PDB file of C-alpha atoms in Angstrom:
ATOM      1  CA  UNK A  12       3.468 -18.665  -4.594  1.00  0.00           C
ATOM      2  CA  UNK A  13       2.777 -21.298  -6.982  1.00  0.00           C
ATOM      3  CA  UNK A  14       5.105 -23.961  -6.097  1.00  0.00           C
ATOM      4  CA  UNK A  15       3.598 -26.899  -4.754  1.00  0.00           C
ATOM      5  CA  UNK A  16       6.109 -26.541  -1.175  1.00  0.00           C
ATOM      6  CA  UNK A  17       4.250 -23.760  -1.009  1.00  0.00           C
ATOM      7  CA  UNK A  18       1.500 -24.397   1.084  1.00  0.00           C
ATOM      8  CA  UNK A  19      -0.135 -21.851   2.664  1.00  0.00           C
ATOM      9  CA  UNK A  20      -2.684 -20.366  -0.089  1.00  0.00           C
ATOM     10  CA  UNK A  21      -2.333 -16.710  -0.884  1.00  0.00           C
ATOM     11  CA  UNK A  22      -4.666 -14.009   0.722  1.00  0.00           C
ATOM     12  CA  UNK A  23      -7.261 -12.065  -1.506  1.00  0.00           C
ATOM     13  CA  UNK A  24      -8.163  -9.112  -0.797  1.00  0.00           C
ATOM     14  CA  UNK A  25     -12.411  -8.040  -0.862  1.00  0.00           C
ATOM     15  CA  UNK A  26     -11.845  -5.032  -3.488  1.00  0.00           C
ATOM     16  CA  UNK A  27     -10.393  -6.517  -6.672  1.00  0.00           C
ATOM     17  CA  UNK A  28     -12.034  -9.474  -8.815  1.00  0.00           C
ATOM     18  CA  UNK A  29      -9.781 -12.559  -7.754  1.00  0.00           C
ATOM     19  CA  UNK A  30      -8.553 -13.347 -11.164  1.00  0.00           C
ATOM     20  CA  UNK A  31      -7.362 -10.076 -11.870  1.00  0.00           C
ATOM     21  CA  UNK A  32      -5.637 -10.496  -8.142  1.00  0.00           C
ATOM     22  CA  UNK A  33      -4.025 -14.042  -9.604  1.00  0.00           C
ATOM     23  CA  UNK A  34      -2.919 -12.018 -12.687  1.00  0.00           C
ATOM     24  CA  UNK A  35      -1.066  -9.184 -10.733  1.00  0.00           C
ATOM     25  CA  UNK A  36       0.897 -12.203  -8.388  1.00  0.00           C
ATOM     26  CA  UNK A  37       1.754 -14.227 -11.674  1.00  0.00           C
ATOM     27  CA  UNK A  38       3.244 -10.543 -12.602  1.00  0.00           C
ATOM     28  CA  UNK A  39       5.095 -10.269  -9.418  1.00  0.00           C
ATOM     29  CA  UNK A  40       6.684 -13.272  -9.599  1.00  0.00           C
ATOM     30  CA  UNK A  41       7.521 -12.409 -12.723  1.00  0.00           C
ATOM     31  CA  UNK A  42       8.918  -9.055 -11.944  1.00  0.00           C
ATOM     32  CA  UNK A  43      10.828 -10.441  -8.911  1.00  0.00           C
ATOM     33  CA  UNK A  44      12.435 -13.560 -11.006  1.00  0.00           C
ATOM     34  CA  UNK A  45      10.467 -15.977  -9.656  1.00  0.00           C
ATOM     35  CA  UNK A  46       9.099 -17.195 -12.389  1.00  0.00           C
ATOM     36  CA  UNK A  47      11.894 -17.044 -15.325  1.00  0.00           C
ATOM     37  CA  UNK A  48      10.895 -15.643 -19.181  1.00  0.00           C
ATOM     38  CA  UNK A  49       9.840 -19.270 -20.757  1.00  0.00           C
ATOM     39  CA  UNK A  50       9.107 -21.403 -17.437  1.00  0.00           C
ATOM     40  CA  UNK A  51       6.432 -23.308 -17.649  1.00  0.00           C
ATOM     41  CA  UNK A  52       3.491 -22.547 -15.122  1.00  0.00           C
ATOM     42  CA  UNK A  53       0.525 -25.240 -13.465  1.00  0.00           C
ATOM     43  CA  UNK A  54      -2.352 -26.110 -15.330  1.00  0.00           C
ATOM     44  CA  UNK A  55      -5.367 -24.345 -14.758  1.00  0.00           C
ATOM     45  CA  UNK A  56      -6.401 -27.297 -12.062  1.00  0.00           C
ATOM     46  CA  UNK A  57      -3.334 -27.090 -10.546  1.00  0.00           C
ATOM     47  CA  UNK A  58      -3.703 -23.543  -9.611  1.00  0.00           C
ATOM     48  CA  UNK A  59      -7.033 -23.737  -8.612  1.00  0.00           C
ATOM     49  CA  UNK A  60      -6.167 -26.452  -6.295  1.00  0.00           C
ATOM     50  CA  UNK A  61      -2.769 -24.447  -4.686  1.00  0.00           C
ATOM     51  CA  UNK A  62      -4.752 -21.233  -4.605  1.00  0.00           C
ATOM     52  CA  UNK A  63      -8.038 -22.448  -3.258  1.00  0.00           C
ATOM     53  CA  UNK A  64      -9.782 -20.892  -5.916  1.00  0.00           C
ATOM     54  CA  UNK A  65     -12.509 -21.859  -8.143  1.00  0.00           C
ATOM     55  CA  UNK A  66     -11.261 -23.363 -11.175  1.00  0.00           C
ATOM     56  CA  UNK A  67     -13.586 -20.901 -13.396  1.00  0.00           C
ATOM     57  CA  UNK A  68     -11.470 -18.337 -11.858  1.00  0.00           C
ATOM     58  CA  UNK A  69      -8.516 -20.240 -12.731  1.00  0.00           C
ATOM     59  CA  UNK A  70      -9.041 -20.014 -16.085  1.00  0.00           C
ATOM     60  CA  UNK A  71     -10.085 -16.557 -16.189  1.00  0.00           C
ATOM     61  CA  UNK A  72      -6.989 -15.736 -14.895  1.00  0.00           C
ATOM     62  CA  UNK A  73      -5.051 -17.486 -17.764  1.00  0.00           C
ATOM     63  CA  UNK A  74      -7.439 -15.941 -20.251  1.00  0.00           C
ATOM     64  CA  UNK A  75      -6.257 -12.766 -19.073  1.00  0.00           C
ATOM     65  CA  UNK A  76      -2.565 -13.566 -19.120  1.00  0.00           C
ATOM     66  CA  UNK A  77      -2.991 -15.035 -22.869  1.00  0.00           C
ATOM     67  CA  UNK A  78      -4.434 -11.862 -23.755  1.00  0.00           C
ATOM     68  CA  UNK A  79      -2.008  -9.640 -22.488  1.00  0.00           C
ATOM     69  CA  UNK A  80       0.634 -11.724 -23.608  1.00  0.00           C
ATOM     70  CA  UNK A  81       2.002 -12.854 -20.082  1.00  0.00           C
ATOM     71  CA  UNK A  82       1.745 -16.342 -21.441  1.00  0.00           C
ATOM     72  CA  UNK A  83       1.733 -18.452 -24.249  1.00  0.00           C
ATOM     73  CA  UNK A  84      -0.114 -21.676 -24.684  1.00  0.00           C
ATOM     74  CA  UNK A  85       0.598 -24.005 -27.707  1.00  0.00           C
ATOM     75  CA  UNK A  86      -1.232 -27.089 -28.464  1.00  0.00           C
ATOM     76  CA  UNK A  87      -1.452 -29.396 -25.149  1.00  0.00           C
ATOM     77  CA  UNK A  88       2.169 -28.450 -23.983  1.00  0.00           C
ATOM     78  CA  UNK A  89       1.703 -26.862 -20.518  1.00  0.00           C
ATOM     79  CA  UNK A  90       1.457 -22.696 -20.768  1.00  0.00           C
ATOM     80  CA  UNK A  91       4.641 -20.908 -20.485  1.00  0.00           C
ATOM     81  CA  UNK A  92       5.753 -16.898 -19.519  1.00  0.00           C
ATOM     82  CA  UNK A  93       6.081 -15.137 -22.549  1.00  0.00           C
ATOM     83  CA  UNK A  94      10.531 -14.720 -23.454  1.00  0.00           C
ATOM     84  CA  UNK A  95       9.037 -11.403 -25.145  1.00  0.00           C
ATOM     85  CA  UNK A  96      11.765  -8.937 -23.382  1.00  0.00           C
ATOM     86  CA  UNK A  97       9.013  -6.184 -24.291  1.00  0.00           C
ATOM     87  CA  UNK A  98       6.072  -7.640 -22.067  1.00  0.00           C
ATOM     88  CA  UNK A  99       8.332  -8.524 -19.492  1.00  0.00           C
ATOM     89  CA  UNK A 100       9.833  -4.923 -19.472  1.00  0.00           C
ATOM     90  CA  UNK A 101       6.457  -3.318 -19.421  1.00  0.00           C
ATOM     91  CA  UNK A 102       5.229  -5.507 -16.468  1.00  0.00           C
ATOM     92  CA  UNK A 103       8.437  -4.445 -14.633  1.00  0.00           C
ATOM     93  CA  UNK A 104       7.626  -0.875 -15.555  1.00  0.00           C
ATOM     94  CA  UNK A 105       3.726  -1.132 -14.299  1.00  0.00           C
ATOM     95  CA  UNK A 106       4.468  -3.010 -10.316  1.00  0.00           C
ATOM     96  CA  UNK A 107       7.035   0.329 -10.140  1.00  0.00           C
ATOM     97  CA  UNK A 108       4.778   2.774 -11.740  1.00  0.00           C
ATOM     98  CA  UNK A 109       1.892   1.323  -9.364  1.00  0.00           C
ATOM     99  CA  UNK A 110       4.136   1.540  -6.165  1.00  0.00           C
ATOM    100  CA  UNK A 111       5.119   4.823  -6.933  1.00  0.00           C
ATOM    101  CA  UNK A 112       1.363   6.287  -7.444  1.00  0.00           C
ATOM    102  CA  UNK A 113       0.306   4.357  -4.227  1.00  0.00           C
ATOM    103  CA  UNK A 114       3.341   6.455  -2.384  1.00  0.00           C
ATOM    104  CA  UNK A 115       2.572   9.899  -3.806  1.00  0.00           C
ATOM    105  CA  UNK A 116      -1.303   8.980  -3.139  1.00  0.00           C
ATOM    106  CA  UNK A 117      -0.240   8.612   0.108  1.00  0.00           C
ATOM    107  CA  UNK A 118       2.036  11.834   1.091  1.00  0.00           C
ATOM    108  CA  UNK A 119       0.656  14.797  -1.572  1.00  0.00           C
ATOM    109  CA  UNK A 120      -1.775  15.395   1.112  1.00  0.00           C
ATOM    110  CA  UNK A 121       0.834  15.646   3.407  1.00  0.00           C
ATOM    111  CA  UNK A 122       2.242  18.216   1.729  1.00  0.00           C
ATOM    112  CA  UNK A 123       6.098  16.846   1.612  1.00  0.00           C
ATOM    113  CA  UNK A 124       7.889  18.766  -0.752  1.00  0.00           C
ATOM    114  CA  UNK A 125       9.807  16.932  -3.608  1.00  0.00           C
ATOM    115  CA  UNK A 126      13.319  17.271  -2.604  1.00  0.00           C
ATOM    116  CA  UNK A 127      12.497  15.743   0.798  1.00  0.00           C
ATOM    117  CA  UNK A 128      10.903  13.184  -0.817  1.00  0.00           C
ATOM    118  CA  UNK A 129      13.329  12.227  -2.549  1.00  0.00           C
ATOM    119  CA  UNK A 130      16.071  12.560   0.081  1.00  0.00           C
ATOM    120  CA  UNK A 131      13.792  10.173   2.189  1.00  0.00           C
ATOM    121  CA  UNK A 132      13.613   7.487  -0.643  1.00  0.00           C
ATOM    122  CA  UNK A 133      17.611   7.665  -1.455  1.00  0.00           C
ATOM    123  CA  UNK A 134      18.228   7.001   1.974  1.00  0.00           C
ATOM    124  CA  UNK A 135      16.105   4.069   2.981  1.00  0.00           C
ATOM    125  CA  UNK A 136      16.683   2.206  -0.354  1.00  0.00           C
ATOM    126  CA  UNK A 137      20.512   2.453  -0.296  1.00  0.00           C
ATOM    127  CA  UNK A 138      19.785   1.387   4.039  1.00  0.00           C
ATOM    128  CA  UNK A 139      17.893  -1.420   2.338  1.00  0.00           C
ATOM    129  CA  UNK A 140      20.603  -2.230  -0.102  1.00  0.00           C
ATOM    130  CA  UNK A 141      23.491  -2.273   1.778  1.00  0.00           C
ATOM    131  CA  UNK A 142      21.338  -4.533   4.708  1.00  0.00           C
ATOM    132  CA  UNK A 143      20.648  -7.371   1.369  1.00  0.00           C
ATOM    133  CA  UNK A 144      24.173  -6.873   0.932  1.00  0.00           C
ATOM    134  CA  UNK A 145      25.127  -7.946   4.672  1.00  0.00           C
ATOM    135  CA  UNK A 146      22.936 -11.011   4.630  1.00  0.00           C
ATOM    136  CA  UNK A 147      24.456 -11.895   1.602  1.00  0.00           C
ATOM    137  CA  UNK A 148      27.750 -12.415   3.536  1.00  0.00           C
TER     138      UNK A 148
ATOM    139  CA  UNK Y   4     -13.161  11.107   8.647  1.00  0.00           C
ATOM    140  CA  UNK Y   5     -14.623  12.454  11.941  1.00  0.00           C
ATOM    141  CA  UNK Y   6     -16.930  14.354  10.578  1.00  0.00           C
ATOM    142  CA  UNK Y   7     -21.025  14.380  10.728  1.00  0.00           C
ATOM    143  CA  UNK Y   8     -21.550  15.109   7.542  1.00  0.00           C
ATOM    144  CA  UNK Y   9     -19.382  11.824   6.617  1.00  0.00           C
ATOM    145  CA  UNK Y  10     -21.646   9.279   6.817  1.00  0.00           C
ATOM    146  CA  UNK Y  11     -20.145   6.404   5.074  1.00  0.00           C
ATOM    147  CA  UNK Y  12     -18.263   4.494   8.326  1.00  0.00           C
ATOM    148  CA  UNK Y  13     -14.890   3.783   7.641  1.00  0.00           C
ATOM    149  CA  UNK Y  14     -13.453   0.491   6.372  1.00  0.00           C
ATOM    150  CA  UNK Y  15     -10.610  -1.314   8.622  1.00  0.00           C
ATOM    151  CA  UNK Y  16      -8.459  -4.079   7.769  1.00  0.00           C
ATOM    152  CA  UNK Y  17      -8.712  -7.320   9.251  1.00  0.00           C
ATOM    153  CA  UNK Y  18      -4.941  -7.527  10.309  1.00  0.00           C
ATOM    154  CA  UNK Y  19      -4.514  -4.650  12.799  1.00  0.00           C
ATOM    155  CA  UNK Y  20      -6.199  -3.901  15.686  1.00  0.00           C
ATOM    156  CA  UNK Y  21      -8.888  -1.432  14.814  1.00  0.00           C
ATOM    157  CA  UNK Y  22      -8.136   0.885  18.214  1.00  0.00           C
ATOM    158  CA  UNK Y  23      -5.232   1.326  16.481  1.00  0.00           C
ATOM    159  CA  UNK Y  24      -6.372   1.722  12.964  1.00  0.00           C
ATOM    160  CA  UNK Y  25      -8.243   4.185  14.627  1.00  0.00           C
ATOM    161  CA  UNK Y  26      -5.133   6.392  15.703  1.00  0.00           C
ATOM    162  CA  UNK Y  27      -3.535   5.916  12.371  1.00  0.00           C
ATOM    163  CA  UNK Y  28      -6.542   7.840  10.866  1.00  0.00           C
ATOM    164  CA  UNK Y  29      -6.324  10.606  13.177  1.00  0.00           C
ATOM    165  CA  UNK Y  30      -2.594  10.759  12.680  1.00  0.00           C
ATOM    166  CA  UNK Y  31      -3.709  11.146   8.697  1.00  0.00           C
ATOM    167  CA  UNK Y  32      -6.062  13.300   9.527  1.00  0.00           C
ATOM    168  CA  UNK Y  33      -3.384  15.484  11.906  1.00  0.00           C
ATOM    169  CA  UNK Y  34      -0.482  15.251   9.107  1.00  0.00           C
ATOM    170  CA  UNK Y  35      -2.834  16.308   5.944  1.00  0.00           C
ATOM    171  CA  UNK Y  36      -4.783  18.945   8.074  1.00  0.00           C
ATOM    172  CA  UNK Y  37      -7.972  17.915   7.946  1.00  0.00           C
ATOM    173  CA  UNK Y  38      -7.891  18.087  11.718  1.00  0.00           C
ATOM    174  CA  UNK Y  39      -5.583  21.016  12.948  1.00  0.00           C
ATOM    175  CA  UNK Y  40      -3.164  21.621  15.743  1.00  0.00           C
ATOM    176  CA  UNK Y  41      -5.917  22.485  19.269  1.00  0.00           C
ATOM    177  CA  UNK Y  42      -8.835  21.567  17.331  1.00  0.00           C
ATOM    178  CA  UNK Y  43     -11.589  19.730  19.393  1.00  0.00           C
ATOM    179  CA  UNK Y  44     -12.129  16.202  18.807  1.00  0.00           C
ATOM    180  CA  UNK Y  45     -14.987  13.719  18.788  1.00  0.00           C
ATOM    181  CA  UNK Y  46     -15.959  12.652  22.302  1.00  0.00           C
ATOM    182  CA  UNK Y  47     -15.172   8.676  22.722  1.00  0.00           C
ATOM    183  CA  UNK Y  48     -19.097   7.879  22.206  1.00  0.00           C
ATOM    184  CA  UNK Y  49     -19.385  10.557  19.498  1.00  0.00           C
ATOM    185  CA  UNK Y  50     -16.730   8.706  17.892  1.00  0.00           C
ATOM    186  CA  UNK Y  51     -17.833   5.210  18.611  1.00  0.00           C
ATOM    187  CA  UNK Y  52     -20.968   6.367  16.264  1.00  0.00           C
ATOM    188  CA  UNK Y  53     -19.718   7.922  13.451  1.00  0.00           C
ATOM    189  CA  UNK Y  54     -17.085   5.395  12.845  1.00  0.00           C
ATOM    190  CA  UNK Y  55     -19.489   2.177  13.976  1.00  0.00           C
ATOM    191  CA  UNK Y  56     -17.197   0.842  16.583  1.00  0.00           C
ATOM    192  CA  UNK Y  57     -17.276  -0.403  19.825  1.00  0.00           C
ATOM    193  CA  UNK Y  58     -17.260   2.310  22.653  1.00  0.00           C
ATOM    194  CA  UNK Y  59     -14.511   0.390  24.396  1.00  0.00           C
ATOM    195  CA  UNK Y  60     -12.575   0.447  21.662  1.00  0.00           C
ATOM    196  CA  UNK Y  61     -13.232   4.451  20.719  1.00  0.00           C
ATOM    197  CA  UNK Y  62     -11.862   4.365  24.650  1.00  0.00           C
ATOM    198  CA  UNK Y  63      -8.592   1.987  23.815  1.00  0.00           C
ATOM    199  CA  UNK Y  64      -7.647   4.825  20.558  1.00  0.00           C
ATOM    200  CA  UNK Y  65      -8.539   8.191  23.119  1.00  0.00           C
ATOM    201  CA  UNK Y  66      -6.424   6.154  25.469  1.00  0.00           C
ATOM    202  CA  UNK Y  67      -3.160   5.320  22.842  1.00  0.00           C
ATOM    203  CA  UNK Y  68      -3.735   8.851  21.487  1.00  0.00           C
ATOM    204  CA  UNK Y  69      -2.750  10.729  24.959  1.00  0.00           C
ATOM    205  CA  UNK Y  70      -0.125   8.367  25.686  1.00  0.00           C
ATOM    206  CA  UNK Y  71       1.195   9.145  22.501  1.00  0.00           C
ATOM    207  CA  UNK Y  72       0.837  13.058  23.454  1.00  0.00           C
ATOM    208  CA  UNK Y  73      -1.541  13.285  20.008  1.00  0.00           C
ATOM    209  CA  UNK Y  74      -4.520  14.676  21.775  1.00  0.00           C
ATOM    210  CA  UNK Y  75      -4.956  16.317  25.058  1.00  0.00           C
ATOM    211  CA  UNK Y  76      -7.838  16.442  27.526  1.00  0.00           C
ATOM    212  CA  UNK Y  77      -8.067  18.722  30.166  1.00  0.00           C
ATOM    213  CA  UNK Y  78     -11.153  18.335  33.268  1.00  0.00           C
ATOM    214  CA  UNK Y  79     -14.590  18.236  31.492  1.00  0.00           C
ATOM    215  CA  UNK Y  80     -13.701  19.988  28.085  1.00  0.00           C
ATOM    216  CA  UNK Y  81     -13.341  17.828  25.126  1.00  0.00           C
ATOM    217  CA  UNK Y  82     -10.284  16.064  23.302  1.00  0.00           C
ATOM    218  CA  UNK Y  83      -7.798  18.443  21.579  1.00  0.00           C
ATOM    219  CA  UNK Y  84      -5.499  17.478  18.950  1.00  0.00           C
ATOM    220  CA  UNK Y  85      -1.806  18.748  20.803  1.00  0.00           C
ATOM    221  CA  UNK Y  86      -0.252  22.075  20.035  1.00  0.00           C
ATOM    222  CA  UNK Y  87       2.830  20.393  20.334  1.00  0.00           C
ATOM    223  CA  UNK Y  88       4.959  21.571  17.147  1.00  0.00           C
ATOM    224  CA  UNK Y  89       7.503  18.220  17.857  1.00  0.00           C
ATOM    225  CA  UNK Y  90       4.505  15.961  17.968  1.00  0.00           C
ATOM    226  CA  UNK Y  91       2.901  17.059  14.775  1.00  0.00           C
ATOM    227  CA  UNK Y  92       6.387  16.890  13.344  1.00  0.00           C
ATOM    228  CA  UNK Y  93       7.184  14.004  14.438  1.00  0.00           C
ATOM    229  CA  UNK Y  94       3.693  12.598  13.241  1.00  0.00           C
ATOM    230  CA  UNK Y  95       4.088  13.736   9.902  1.00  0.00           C
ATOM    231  CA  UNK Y  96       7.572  12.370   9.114  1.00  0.00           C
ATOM    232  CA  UNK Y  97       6.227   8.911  10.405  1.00  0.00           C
ATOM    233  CA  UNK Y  98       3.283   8.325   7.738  1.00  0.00           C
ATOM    234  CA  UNK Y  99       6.117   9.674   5.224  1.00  0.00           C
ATOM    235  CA  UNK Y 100       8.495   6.740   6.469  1.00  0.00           C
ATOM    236  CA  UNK Y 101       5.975   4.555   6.584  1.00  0.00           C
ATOM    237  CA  UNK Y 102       4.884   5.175   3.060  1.00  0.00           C
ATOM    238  CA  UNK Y 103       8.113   4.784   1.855  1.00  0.00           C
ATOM    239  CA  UNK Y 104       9.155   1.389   3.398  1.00  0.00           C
ATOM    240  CA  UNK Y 105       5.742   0.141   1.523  1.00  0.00           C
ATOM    241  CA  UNK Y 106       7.397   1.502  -1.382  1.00  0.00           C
ATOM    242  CA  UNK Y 107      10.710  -0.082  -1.090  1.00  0.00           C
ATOM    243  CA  UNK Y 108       9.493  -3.476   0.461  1.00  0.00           C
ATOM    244  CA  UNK Y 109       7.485  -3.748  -3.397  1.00  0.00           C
ATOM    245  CA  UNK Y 110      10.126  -2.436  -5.512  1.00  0.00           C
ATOM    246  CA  UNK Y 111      13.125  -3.896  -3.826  1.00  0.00           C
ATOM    247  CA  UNK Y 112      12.455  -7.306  -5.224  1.00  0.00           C
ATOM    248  CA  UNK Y 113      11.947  -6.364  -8.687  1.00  0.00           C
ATOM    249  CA  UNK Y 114      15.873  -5.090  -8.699  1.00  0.00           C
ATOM    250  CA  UNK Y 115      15.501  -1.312  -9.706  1.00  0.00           C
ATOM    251  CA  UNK Y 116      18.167   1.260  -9.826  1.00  0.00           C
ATOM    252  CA  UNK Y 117      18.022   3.689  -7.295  1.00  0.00           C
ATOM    253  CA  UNK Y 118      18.754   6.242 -10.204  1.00  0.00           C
ATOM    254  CA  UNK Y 119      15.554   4.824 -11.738  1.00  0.00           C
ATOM    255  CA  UNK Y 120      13.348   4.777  -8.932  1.00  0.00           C
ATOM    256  CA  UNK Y 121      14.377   8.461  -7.904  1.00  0.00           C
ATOM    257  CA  UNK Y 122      13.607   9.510 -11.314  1.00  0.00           C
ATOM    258  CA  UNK Y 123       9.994   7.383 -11.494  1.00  0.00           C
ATOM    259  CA  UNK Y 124       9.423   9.258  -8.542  1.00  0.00           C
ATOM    260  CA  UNK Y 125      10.665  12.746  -9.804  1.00  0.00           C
ATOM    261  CA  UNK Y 126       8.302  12.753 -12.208  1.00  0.00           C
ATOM    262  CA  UNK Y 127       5.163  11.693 -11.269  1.00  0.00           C
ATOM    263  CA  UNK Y 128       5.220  13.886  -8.297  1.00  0.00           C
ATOM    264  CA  UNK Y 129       6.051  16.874 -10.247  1.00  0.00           C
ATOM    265  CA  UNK Y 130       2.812  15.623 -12.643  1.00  0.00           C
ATOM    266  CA  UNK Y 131       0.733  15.541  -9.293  1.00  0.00           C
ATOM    267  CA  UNK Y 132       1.642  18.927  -8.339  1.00  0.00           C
ATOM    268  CA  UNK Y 133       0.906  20.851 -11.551  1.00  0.00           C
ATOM    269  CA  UNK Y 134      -2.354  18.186 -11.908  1.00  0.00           C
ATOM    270  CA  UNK Y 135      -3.270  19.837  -8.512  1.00  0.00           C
ATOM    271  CA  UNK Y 136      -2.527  23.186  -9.494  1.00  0.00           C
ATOM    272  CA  UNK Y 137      -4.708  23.147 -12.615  1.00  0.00           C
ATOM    273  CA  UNK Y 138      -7.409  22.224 -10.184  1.00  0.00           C
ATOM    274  CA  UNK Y 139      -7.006  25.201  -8.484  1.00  0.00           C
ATOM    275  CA  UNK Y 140      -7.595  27.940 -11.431  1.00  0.00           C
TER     276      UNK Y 140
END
């Protein structure tokens, strides 16, 4: 998302402020290993520019990430992800736990019970697995 | 959804066609039972209002929905969601797949144990269900 190859700006969505929306992909890419504990990240300009955002938002969005501890900033050196194995644990912890509420929002109503739930989610992530696992070959 | 009393029109996504955003609500609708099995439906105009759409479009949704074998219209009467025990099965365990790829398409990438995810999922369902059941005394 925030390599300059990449070149097709990321869609926003109309519900969430757009810096909080830049925080949650920096914390994807995170999650996902695309951006490594201690890599450094684009300035503030630079991710304005490659995410056609305004670079007051920009900022914001590091704000944010400095305050949470996402990244770390020292003197003019460019800002880094945090190597705190805590942080990065807990923003691991929050994509799942969000997933997760979004897919029991989703089928409570429904009325599925548990153990069907659960046979339904074995399944498809070891189908899942095993098809990464093919590719890989 | 459907109802008059709901006044605020629904919101659809810009990515799929609404006719058949459209159907996915009913099928929500069907699978939660909010609408049940051989209750009357909306005509196509009725519809067309409450949810601010075009009436071709209301049309193009009536239209998907029989082909499907969701609803059923028979001479003059109006739109009936089917009786058809298969159907509404069938319905239900869709939206439940469906929910579940979302979930595994998000978590995939971060790398987390099946064991993990099972038990993520475990528990915050089971802190749903007794969430809804103090709701109910």
């Amino acid at each position: 998302m925030m390599e300059s190859g990449d070149a097709r700006p990321p869609v926003f969505n109309n519900r969430d402020p757009v810096y909080l929306q830049v925080v949650r992909r920096f914390k994807v890419d995170i999650a996902t290993g695309r951006l490594n504990a201690g890599q450094a990240i684009p300035s503030r300009r630079e991710l304005a520019a490659l995410m056609n955002i305004n670079p007051n938002t920009a900022q914001k969005a590091y704000k944010e990430m400095e305050d949470q501890g996402l990244i770390v900033t020292e003197g003019n050196s460019p800002s880094r992800v945090t190597n705190d194995g805590r942080i990065l644990g807990a923003i691991r912890d929050e994509l799942i736990a969000e997933s997760v509420d979004e897919l029991i929002a989703a089928v409570r109503p429904i009325g599925v019970p548990l153990g069907e739930l659960l046979d339904i989610v074995k399944r498809k992530y070891e189908t899942a697995l095993s098809a990464a696992k093919e590719d890989e070959r």
